Each structure stands twice: as C-alpha cells, then as structure tokens.
mmCIF file of C-alpha atoms in Angstrom:
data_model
loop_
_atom_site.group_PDB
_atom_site.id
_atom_site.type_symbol
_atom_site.label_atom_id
_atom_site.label_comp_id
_atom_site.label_asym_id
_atom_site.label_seq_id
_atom_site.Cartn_x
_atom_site.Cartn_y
_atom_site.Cartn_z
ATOM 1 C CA UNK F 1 25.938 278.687 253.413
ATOM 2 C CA UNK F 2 24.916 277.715 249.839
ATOM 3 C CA UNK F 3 25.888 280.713 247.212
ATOM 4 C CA UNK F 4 21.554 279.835 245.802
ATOM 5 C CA UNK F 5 19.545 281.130 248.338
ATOM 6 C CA UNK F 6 17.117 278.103 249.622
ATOM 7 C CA UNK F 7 13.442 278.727 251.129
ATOM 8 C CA UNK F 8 9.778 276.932 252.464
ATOM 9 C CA UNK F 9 6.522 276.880 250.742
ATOM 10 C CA UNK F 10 4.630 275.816 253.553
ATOM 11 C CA UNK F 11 0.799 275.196 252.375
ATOM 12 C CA UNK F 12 0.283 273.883 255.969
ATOM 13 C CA UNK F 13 -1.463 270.372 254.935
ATOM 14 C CA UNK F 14 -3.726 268.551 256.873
ATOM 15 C CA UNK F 15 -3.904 265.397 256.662
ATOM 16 C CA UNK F 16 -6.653 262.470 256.846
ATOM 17 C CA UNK F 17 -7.171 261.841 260.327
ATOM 18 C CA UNK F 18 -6.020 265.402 261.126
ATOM 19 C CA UNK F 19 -7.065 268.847 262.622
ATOM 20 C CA UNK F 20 -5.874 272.069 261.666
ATOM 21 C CA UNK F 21 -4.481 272.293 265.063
ATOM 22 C CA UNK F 22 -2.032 269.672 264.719
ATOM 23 C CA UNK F 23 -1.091 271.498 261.090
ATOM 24 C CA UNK F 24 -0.269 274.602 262.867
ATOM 25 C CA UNK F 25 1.994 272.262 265.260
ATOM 26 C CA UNK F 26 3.890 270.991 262.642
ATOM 27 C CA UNK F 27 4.328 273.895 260.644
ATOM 28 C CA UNK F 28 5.711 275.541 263.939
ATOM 29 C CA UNK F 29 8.324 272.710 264.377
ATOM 30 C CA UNK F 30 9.407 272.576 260.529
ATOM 31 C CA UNK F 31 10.364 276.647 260.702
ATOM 32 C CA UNK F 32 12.501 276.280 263.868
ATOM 33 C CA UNK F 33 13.677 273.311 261.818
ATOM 34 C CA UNK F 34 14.072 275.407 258.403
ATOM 35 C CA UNK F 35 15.728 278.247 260.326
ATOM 36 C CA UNK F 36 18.268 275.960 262.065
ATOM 37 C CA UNK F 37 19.329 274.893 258.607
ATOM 38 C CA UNK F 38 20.065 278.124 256.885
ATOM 39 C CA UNK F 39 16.432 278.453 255.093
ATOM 40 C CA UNK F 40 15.881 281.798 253.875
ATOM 41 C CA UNK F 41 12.080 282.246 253.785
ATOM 42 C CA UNK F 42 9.558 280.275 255.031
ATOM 43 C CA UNK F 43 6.126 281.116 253.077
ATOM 44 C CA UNK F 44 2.271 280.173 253.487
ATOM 45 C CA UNK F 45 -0.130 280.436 250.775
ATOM 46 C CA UNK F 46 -3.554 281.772 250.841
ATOM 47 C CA UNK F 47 -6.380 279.091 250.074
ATOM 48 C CA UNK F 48 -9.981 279.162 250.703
ATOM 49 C CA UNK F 49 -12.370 276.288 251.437
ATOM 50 C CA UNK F 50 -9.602 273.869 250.718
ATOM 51 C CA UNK F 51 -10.266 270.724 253.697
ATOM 52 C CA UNK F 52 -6.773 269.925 253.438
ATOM 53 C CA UNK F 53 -5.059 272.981 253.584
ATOM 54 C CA UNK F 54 -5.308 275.418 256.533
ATOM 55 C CA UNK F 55 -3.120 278.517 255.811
ATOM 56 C CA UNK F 56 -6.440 280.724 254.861
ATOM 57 C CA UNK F 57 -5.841 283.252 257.518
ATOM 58 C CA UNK F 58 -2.386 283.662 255.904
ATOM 59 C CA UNK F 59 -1.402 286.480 257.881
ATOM 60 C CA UNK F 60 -2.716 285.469 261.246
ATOM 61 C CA UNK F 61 -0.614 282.580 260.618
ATOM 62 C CA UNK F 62 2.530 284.339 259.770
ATOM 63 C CA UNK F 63 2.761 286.486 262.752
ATOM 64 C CA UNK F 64 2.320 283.429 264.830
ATOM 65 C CA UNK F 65 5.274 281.649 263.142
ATOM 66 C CA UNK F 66 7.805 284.881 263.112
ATOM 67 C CA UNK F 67 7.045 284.983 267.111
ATOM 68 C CA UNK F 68 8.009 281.457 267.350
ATOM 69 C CA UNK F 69 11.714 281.905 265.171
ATOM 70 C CA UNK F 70 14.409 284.345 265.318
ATOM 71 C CA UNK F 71 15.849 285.135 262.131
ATOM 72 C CA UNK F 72 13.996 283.528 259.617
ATOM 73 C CA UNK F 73 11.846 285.014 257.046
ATOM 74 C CA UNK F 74 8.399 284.778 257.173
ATOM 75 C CA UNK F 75 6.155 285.896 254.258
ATOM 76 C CA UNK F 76 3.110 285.236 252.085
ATOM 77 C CA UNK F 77 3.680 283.005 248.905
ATOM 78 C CA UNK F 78 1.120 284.374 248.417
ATOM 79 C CA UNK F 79 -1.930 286.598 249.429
ATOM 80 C CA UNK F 80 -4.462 286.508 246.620
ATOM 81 C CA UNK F 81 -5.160 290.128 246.280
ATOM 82 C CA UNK F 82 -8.090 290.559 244.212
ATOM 83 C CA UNK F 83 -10.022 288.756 247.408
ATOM 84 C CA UNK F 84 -8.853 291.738 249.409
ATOM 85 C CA UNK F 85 -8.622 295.348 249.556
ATOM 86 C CA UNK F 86 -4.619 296.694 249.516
ATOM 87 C CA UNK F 87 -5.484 299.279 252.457
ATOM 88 C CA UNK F 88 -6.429 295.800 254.412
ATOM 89 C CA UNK F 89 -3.124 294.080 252.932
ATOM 90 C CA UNK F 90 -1.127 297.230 254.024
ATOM 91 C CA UNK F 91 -2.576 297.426 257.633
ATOM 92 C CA UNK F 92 -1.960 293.404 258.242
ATOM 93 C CA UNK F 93 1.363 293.613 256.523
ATOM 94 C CA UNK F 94 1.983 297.225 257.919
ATOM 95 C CA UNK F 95 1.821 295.204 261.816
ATOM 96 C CA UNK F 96 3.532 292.243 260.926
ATOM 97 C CA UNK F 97 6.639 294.224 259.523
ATOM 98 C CA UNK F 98 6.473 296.868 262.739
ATOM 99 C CA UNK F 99 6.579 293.833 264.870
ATOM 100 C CA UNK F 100 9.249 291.582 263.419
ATOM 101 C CA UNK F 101 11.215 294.157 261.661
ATOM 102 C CA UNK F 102 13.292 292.806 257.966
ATOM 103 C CA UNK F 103 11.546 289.484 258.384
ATOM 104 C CA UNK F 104 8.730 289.825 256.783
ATOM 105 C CA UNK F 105 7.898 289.046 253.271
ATOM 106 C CA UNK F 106 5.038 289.871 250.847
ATOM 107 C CA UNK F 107 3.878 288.188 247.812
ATOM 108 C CA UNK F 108 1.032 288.424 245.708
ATOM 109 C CA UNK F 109 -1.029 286.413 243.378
ATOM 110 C CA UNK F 110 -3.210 287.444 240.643
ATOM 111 C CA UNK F 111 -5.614 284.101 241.102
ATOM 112 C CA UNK F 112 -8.502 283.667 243.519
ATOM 113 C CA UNK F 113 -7.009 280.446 245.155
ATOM 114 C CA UNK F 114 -10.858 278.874 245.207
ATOM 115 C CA UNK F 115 -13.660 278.923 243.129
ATOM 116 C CA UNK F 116 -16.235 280.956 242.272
ATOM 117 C CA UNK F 117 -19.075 280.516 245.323
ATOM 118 C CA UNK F 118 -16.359 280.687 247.441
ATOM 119 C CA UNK F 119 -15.270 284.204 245.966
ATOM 120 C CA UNK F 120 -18.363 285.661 246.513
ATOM 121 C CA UNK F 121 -18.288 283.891 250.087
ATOM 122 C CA UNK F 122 -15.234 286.492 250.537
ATOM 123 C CA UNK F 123 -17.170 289.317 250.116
ATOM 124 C CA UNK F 124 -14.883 291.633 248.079
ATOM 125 C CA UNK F 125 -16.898 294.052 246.169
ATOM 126 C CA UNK F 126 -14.829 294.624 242.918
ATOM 127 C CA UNK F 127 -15.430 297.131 240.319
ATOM 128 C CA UNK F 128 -14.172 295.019 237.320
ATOM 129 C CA UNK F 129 -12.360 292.019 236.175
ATOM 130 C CA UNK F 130 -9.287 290.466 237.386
ATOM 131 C CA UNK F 131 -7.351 293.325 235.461
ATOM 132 C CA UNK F 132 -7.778 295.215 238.079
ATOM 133 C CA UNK F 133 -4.649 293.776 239.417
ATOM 134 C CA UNK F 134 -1.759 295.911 238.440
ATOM 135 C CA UNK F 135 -3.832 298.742 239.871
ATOM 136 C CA UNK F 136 -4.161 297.348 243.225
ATOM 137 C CA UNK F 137 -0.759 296.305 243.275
ATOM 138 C CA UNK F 138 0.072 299.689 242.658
ATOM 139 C CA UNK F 139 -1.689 301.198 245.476
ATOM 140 C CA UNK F 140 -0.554 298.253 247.792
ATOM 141 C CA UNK F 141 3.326 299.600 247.158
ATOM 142 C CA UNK F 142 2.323 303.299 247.751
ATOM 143 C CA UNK F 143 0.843 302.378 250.807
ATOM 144 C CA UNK F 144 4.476 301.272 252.241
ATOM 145 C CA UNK F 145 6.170 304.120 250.407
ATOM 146 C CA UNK F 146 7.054 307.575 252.544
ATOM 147 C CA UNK F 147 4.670 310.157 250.890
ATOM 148 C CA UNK F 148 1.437 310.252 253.235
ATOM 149 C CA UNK F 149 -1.681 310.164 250.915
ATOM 150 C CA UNK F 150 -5.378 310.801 251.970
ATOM 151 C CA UNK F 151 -6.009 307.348 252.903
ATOM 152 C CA UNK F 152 -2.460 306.004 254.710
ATOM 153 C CA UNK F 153 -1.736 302.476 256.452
ATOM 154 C CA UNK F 154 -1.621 302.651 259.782
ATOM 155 C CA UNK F 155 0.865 301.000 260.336
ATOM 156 C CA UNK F 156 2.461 300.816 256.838
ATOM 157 C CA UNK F 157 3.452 304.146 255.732
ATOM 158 C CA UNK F 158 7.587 304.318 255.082
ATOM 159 C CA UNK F 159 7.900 300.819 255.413
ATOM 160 C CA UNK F 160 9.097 299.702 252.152
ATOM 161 C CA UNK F 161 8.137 295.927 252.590
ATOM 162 C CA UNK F 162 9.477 294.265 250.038
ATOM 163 C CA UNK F 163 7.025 293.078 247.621
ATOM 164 C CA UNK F 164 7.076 290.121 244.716
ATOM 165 C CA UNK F 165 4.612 289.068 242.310
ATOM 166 C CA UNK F 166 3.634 285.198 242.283
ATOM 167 C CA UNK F 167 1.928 283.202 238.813
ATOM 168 C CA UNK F 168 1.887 280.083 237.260
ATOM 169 C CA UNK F 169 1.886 281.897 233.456
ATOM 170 C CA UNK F 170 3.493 284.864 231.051
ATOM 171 C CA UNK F 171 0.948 287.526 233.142
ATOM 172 C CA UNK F 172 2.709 287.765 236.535
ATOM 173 C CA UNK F 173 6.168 287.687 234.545
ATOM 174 C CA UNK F 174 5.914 290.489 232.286
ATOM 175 C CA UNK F 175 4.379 292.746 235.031
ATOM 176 C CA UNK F 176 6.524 291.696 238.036
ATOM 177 C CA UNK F 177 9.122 292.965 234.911
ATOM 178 C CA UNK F 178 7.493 295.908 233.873
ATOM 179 C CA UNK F 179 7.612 297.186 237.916
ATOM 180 C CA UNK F 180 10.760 296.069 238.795
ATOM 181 C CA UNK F 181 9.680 293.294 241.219
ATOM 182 C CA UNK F 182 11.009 289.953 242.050
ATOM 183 C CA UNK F 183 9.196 286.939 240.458
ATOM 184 C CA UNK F 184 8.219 283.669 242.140
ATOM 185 C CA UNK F 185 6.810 281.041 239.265
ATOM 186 C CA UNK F 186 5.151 277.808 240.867
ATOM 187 C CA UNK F 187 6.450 274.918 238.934
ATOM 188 C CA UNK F 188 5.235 273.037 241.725
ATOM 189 C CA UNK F 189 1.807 272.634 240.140
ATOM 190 C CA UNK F 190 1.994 274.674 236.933
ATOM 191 C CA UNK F 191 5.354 273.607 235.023
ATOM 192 C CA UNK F 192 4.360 274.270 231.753
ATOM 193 C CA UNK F 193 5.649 277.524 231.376
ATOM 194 C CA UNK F 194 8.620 277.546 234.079
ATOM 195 C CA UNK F 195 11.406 278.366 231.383
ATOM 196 C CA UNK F 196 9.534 280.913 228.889
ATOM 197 C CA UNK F 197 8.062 282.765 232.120
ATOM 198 C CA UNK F 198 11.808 283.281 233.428
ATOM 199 C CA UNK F 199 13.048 284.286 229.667
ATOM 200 C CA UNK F 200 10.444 287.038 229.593
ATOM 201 C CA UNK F 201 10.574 288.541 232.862
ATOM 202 C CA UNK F 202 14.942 289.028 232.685
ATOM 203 C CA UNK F 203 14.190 290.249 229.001
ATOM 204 C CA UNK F 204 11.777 292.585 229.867
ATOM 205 C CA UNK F 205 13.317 293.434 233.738
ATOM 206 C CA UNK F 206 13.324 297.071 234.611
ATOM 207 C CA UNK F 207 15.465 297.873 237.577
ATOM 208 C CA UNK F 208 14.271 299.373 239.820
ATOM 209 C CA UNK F 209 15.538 301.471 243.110
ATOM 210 C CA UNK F 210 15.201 298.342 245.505
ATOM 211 C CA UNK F 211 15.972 295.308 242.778
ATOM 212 C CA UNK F 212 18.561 296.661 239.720
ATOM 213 C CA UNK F 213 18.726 293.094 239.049
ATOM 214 C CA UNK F 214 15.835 290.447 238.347
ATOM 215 C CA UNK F 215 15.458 288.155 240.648
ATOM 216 C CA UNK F 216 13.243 284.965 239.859
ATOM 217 C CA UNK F 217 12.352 281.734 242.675
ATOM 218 C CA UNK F 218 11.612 278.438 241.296
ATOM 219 C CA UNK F 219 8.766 276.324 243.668
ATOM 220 C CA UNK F 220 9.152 272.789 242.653
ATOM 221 C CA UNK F 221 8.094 269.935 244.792
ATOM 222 C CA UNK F 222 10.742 268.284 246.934
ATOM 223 C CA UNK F 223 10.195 264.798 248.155
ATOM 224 C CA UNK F 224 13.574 263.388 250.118
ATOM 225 C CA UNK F 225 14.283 260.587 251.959
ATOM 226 C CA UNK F 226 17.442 258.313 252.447
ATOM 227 C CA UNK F 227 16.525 255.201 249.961
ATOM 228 C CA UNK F 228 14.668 256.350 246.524
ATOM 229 C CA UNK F 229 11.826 253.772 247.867
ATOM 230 C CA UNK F 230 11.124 255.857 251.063
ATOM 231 C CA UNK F 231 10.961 258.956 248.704
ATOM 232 C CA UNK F 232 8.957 257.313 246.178
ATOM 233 C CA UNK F 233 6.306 255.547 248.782
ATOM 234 C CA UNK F 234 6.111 259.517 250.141
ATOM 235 C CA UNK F 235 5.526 260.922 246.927
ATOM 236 C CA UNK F 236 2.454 258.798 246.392
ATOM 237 C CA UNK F 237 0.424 261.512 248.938
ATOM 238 C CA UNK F 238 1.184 264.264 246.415
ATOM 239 C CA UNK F 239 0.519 261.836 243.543
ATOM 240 C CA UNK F 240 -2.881 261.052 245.247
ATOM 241 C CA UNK F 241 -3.741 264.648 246.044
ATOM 242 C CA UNK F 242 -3.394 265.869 242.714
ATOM 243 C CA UNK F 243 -5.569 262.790 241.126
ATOM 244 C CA UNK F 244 -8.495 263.662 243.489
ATOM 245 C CA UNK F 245 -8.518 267.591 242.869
ATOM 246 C CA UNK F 246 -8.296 266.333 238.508
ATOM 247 C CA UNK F 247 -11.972 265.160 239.772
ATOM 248 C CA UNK F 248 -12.483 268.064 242.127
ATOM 249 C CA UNK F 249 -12.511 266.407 245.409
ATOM 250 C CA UNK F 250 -10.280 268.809 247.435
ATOM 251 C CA UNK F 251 -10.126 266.654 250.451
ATOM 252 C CA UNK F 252 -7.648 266.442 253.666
ATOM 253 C CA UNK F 253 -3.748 265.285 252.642
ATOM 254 C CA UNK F 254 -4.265 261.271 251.903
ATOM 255 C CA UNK F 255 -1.531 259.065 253.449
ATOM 256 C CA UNK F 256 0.949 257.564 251.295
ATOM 257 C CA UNK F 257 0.113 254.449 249.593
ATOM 258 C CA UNK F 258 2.509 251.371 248.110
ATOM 259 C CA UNK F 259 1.333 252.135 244.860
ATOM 260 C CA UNK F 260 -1.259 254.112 242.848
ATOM 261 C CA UNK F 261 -4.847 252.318 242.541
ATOM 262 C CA UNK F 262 -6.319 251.150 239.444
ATOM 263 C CA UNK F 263 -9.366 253.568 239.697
ATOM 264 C CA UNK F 264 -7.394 256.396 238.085
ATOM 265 C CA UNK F 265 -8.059 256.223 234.240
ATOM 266 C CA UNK F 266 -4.869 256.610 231.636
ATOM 267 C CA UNK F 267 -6.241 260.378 231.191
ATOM 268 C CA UNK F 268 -6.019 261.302 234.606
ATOM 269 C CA UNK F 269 -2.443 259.836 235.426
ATOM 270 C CA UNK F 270 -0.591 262.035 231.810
ATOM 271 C CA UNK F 271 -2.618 264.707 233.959
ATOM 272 C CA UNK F 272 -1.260 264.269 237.139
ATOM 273 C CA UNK F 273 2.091 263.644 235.787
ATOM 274 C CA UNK F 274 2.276 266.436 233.780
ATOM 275 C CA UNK F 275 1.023 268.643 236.781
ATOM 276 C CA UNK F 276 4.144 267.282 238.986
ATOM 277 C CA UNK F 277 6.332 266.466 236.203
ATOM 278 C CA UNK F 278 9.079 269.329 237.529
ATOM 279 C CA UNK F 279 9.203 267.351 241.401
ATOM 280 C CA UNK F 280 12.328 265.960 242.669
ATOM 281 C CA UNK F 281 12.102 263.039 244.435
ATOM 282 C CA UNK F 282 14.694 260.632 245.528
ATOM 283 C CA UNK F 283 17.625 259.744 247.647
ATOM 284 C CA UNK F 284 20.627 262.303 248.556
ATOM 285 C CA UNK F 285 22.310 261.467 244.887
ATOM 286 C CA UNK F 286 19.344 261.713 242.838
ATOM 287 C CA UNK F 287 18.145 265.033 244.137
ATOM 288 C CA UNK F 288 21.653 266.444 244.210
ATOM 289 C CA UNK F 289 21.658 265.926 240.398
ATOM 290 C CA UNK F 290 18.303 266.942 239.848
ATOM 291 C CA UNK F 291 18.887 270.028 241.871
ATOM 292 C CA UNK F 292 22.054 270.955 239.606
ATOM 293 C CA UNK F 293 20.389 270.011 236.592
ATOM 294 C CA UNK F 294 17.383 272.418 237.478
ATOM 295 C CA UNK F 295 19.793 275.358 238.288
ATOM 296 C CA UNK F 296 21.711 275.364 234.792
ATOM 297 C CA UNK F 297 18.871 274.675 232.870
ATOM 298 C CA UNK F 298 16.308 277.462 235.001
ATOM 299 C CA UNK F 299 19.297 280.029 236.323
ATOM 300 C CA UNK F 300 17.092 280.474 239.384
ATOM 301 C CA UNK F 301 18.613 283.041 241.666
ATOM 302 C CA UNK F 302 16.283 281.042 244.785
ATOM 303 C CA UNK F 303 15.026 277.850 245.228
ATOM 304 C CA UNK F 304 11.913 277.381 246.950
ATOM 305 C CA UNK F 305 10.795 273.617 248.129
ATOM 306 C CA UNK F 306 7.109 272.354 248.709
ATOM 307 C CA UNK F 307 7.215 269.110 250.574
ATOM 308 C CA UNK F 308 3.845 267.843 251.586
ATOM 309 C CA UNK F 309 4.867 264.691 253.625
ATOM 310 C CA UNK F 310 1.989 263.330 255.728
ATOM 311 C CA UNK F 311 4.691 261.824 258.358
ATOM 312 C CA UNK F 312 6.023 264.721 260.320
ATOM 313 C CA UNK F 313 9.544 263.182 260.683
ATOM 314 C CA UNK F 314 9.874 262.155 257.223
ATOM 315 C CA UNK F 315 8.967 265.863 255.840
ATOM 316 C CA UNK F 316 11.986 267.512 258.376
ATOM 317 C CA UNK F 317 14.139 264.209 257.225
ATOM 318 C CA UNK F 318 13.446 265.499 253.508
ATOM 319 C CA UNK F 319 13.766 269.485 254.107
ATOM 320 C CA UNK F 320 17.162 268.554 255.911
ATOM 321 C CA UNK F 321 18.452 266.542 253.052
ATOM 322 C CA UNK F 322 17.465 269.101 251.061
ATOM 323 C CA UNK F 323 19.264 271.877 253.146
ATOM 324 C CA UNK F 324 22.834 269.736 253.440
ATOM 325 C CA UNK F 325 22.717 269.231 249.394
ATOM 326 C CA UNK F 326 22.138 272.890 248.671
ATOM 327 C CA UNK F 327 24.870 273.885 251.039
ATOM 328 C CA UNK F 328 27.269 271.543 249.238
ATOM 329 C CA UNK F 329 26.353 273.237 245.883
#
C-alpha cells in the first residue's frame, strides 16, 4: 500500500453519443475497479445544468455507489452548500453515514457549480451573500456533533462525519485552517494558486480534536496509458472540453481527436493550457516522475486523480497505472 494516500474524483462524464445511464454504469465499474486497487476515496462533485456531467443528485448517487463496494470510501468532492440548506445536507449525509458506517465522506464547496439562472432554478432562499458560508458550515458540523439542539438531524446527530472544505483560491484555505478541517484544492482546473493555497492553510492550521495535523489533497488531472501517444490522443477530450466551456458551450464529453482543430484562436489555447497546465499525462515513466516531482514540490498528504477518458477501458487502464505507480512510491 503506497505510504500517500491515493483517491477518485469521479465527475461522472457523459459523453457524445451518451446517456446518463450508461455514466452511472461506468462510474459503478471504475469504483469496484478503484477499490480493488487500494483507492482510498472515491468522490462525485455537485454540478447543475452541466449536459456532460451527471453527478447533480450527488448524494443519490453516492449511496448507490457505497451499496455497490465494500470498503471503499465514498464522499462528496463536493456538495455546493450555499445551493442547500445544512439541516438538508445533515439529513442526506446523516442516512448515508447510518447506512454505510466510516465510509462516507463530506466535502464542501463555497461556489455555486452553475450559473446564475440556474441558481435561482435551485430555489435556495438565502439571506445574504456567499459569506454566508462559514456560518452554514458551522451549523452543518453541529448538526453531526452530540449536543441535541432545537432543530436536530434526523439521522445525523452524534455522528461526527468527517467534514473538509473544497476551493480553487486563498478563501477555502484560510478557513478550512481557521476550523481545523482538511483541505482539498482543485488544481485540476484552477492551478494558479495550488502552492500559496497549501502554504497558508499549514501556516495558519489550528488543530483541532479530530485533525491535530493539516491535512491537504491535491486534484490534478491524470491521463495514463501505456505509450505517451495513447495518453496524449486521450488527453485531447479534456483539451477539447475545456476549449468549448472558454466559449461557454458546456456540452456532453467530446471524443478524443488526433489533434486539436484550427478553430481555436492563440487566446483560447494559453487559456486552456493554463487551465490544465498541472495534468499528468503520459506513459508509466513519465507519470511516475511527474507524480514524484508533484509530491516534493506540493507535500500533499493525498493525491486525488480526475481522469475523464471517453473510452471506458482506457480510463480503468489509466486509474490502474496510476494505482501500481503510487504503490511503488
């Protein structure tokens, strides 16, 4: 078993072609297949009115993948909780945890994961701004704490599910510090700030009863395959994804392509690359050394790989490479 823990970010892509049916299918098959090899977690992310991702009823969709594994932990990475009330969060969270006891995992995010008409589509009546957020993840934790308040979770109460914050910035770092929680950062689409987000929240870490120590995930994307063309030719889906949502078409996953197009401008591939610039992609070798190289320059204490791969047996080929390399670490 590798000494760095290793986990899933699952978004649960559909692809062109595709129902959310089939997703569902797959994502099924790649947790037996994470938990088989050693995966820690295996998490889903909340995302609304997105045609090509279909993990929106995040929680619905975890309790159907804990009933189809053993051991493996299932979570959210994450619910986006200023679309929800915490008594709701609780309650779901409350019955997941009661049913598949020290599997289940919670984290939160401080974004909406959609846009604006889509917020109000959601229907959560909000007395201010997103600042309400350290508030409600307040409330959220007392809810799975032991002293019964006037309003309790049902189930929930004494649970003590463990809880992390999510972000892509400095926010989620310094408060995920400032409450003694662990800290997922999403390099996977928002690299910018990977290494000054980490710096801050061990700086600032205040232990706390569960977690005396910080402890901080890295999401990167992780494109494997056994020749560095098979990689590369996957990578072009991701590549291609990313391009379309820079002009705000957020359509199904597009299949992978021999090379980019020429009706992407200069502009939007520096965006694009700058967007994925922290993905490994290669052959065995090259992610082994990309994988050591991110661990002394990041310290991560938990590696967590995204690896949206519109061929099913290409995306377990690459999350088993990736398994066998971080074993041999």
């Amino acid at each position: 078993m590798s000494a760095i823990p290793y986990s899933v970010l699952d978004l649960v892509p559909v692809a062109e072609g595709s129902q959310p049916a089939e997703s569902f299918r797959r994502s099924l098959d790649l947790a037996r297949h994470a938990e088989r090899l050693g995966y820690c977690r295996y998490w889903l992310a909340e995302h609304h009115n997105m045609p090509g991702i279909a993990s929106a009823a995040t929680s619905v969709l975890i309790g159907h993948l804990a009933g189809g594994t053993n051991t493996l932990r299932i979570g959210a990475g994450g619910i986006m909780l200023p679309n929800h009330s915490p008594l709701v969060i609780a309650e779901q969270f409350g019955t997941l945890a009661s049913l598949y006891p020290d599997r289940i995992d919670l984290g939160l995010g401080r974004a909406p994961g959609t846009d604006q008409r889509t917020m109000r589509a959601l229907r959560r009546q909000r007395s201010g701004e997103v600042d309400d957020f350290p508030a409600d993840v307040r409330e959220l934790i007392d809810y799975f704490g032991d002293e019964a308040g006037a309003v309790q979770a049902v189930p929930g109460q004494g649970l003590h599910l463990p809880i992390w914050l999510l972000g892509s910035s400095l926010y989620s770092a310094q408060l995920a510090a400032a409450m003694g929680l662990p800290f997922g950062f999403a390099s996977h689409f928002a690299p910018a700030m990977l290494l000054q987000a980490l710096e801050i929240y061990r700086a600032q870490y205040r232990p706390s009863a569960r977690w005396p120590k910080p402890h901080a995930v890295v999401c990167i994307n992780m494109i494997a395959a056994d020749s560095e063309r098979e990689a590369r030719f996957q990578f072009t889906t991701l590549q291609q994804q990313f391009l379309r949502l820079h002009r705000g078409n957020a359509g199904k996953l597009p299949a992978p392509v021999i090379e980019l197009g020429e009706e992407w401008s200069e502009r939007e591939l520096l965006a694009m690359e700058q967007t994925l610039a922290r993905s490994l992609v290669g052959n065995p070798d090259q992610i082994r050394h990309s994988l050591k190289a991110l661990l002394a320059e990041t310290r991560a204490d938990e590696l967590m790989f995204n690896g949206p791969i519109v061929d099913h047996q290409a995306r377990l080929r690459s999350f088993e490479i990736a398994a066998e390399l971080m074993q041999a670490l």
